[in-house]
PDB file of C-alpha atoms in Angstrom:
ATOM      1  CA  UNK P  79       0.000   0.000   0.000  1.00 53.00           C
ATOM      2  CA  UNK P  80       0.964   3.496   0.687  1.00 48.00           C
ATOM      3  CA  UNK P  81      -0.016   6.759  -1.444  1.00 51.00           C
ATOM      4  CA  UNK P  82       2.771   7.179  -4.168  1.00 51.00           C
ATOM      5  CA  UNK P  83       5.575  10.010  -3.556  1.00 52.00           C
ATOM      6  CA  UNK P  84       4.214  13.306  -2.772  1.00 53.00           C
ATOM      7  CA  UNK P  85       4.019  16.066  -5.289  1.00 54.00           C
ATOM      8  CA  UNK P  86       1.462  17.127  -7.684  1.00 57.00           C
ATOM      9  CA  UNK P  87       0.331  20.563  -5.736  1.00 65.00           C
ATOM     10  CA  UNK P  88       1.344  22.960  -8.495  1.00 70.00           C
ATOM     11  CA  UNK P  89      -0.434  20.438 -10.729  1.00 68.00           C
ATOM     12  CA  UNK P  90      -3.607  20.242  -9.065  1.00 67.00           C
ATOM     13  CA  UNK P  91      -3.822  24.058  -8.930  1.00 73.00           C
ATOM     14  CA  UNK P  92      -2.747  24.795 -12.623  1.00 70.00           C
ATOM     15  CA  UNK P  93      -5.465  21.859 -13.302  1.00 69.00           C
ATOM     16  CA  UNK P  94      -8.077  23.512 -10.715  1.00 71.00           C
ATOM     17  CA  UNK P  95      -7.907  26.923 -12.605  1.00 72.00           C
ATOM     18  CA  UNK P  96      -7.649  25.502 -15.812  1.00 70.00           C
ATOM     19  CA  UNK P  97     -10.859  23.175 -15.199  1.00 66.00           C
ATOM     20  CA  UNK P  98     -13.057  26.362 -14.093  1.00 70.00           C
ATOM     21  CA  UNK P  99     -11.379  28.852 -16.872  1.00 68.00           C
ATOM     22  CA  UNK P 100     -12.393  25.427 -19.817  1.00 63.00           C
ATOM     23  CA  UNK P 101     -15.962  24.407 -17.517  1.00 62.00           C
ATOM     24  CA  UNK P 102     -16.818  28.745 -18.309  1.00 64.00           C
ATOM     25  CA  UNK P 103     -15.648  28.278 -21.767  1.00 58.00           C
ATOM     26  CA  UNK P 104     -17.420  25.394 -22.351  1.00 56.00           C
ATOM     27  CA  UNK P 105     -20.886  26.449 -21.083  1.00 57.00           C
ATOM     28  CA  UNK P 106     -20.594  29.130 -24.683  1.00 55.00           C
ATOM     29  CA  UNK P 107     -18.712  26.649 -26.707  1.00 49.00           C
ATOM     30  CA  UNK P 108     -20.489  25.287 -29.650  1.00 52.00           C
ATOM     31  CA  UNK P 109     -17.763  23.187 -31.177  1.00 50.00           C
ATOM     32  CA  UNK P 110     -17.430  23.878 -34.952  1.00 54.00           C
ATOM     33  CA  UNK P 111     -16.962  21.232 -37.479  1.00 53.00           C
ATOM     34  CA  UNK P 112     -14.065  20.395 -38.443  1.00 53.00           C
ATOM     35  CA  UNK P 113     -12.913  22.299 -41.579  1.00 51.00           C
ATOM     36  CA  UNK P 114     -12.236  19.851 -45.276  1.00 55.00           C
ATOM     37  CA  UNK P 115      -9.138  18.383 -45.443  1.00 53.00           C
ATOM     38  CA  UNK P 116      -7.671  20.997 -48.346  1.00 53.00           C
ATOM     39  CA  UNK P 117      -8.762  23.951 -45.819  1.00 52.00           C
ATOM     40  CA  UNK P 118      -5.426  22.308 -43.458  1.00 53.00           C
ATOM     41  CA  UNK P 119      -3.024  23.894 -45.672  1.00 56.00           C
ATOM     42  CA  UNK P 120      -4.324  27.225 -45.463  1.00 58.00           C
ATOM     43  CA  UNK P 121      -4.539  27.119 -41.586  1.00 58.00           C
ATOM     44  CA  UNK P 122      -0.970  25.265 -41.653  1.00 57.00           C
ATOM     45  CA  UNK P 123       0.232  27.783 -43.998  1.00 66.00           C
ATOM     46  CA  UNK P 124      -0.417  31.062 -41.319  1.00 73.00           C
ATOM     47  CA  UNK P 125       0.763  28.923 -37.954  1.00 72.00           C
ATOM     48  CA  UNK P 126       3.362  29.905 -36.141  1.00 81.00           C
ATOM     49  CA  UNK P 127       6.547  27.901 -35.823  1.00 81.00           C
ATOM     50  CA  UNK P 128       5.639  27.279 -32.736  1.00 77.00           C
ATOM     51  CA  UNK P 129       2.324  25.423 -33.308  1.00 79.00           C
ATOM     52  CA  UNK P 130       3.749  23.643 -35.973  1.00 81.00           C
ATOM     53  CA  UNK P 131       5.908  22.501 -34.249  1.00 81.00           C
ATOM     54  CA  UNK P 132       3.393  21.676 -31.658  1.00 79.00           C
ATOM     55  CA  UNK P 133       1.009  20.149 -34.348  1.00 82.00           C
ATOM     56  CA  UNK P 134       4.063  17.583 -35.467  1.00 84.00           C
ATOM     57  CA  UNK P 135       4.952  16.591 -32.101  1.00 79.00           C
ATOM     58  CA  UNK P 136       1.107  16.122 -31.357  1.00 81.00           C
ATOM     59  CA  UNK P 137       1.044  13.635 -34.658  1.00 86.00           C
ATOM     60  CA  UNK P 138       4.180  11.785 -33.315  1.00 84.00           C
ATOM     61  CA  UNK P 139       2.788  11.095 -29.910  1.00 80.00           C
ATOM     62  CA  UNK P 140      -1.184  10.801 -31.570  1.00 84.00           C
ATOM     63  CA  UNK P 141      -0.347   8.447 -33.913  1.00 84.00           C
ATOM     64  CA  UNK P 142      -2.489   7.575 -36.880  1.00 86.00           C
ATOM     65  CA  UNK P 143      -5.775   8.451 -35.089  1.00 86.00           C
ATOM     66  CA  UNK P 144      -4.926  11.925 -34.332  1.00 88.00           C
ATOM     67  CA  UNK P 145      -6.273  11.909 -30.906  1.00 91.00           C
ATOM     68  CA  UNK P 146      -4.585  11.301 -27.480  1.00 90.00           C
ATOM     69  CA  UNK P 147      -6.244   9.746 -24.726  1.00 92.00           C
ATOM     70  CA  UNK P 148      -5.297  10.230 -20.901  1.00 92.00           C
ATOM     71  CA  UNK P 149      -1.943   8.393 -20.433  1.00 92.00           C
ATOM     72  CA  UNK P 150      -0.700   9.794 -24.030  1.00 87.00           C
ATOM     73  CA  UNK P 151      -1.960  13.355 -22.782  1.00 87.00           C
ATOM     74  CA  UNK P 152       0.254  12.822 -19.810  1.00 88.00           C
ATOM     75  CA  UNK P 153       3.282  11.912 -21.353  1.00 84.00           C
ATOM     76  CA  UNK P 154       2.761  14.724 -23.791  1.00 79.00           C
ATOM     77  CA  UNK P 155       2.212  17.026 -21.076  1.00 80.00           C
ATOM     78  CA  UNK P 156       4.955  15.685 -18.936  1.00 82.00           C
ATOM     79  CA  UNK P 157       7.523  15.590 -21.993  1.00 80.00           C
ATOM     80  CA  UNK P 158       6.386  19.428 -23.280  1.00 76.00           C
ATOM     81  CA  UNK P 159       6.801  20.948 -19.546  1.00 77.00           C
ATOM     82  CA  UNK P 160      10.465  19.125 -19.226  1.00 80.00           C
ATOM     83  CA  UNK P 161      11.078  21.172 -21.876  1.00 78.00           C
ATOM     84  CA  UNK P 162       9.962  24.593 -20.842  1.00 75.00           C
ATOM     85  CA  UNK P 163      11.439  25.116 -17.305  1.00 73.00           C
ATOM     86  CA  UNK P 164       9.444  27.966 -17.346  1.00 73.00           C
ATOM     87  CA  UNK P 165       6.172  26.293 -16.527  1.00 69.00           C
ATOM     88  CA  UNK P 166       5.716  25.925 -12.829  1.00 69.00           C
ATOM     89  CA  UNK P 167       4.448  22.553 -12.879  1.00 72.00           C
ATOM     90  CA  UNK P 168       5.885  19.589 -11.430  1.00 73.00           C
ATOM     91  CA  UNK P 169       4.002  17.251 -13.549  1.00 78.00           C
ATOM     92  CA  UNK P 170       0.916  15.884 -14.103  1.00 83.00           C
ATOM     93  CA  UNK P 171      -0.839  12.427 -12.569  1.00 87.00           C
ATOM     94  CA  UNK P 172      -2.899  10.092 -14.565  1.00 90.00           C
ATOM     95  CA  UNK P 173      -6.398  11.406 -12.617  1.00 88.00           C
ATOM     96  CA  UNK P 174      -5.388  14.725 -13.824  1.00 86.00           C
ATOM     97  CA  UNK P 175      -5.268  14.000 -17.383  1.00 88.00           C
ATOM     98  CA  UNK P 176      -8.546  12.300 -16.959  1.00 89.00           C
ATOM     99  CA  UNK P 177     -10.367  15.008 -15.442  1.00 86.00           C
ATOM    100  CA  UNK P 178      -8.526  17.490 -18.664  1.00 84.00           C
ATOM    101  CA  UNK P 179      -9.783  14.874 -21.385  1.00 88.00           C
ATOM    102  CA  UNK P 180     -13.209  14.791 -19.566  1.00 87.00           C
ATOM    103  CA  UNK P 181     -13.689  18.024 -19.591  1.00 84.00           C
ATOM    104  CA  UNK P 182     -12.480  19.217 -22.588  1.00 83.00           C
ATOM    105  CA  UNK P 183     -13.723  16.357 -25.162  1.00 82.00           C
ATOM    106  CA  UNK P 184     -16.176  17.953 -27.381  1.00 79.00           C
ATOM    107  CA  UNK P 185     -17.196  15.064 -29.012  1.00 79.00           C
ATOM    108  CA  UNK P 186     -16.895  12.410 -26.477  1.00 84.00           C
ATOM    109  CA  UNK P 187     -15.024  10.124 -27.738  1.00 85.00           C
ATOM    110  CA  UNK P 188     -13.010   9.917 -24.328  1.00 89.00           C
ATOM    111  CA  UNK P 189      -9.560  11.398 -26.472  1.00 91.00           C
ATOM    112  CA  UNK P 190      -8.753  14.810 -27.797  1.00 90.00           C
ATOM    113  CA  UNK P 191      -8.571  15.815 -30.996  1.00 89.00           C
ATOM    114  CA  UNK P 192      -5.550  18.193 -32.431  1.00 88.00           C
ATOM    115  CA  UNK P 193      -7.917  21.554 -31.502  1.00 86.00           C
ATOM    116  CA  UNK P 194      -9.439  20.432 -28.328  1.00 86.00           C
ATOM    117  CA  UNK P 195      -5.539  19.983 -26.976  1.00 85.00           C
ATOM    118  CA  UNK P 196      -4.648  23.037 -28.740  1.00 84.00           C
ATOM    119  CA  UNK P 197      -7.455  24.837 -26.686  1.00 84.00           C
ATOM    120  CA  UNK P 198      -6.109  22.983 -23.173  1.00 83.00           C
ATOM    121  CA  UNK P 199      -2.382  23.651 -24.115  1.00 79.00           C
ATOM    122  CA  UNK P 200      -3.457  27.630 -24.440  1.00 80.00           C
ATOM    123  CA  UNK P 201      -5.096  27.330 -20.965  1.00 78.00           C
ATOM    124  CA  UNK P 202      -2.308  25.576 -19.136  1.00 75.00           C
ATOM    125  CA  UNK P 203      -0.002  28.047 -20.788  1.00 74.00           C
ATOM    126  CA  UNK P 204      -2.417  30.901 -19.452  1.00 76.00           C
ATOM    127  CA  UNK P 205      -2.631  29.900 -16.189  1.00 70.00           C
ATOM    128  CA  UNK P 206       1.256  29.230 -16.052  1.00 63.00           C
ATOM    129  CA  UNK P 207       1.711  32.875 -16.494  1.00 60.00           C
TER     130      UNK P 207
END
């Protein structure tokens, strides 16, 4: 027995803030469609480096599917704040993952698609400021 190690307070209150800033959001979101697949190159065309960069490293770790469910959102959230030191986060758990994909999958399929992590990513990043 015996809780795992300690941890996960900066976590839980990045998630906390999140979850009420996404649960706001949500109660005016109407999700739009998707866009046709020969609109992507537009959109790809006007992203920054930065989310396209963000968008190949989502495909990596998505795989074919092109959505992540819980444990691949945590490693991709564990592996992206590794590499920005300048999030304030000392990880996040499994539950917390869950309780991100539950409350941010649109279209309930129980993963995220490339925009609804796009949309979380933004929030973590605006509550890490």
């Amino acid at each position: 027995g015996g809780g795992g190690g300690g941890g996960g307070g900066t976590a839980m209150r990045i998630l906390g803030g999140v979850i009420s800033a996404i649960s706001e959001a949500a109660a005016q979101y109407n999700p739009e469609p998707p866009p046709p697949r020969t609109h992507y190159s537009n959109i790809e065309a006007n992203e920054s480096e930065e989310v396209r960069q963000f968008r190949r490293l989502f495909a990596q770790l998505a795989g074919d599917d092109m959505e992540v469910s819980a444990t691949e959102l945590m490693n991709i959230l564990n592996k992206v704040v590794t590499r920005h030191p300048d999030l304030k986060t000392d990880g996040f758990g499994i539950d917390t993952c869950r309780s991100m994909v539950a409350v941010m999958d649109s279209d309930t399929t129980g993963k995220l698609g490339f925009q609804e992590f796009k949309y979380l990513w933004n929030n973590i990043k605006k509550w890490q400021a």
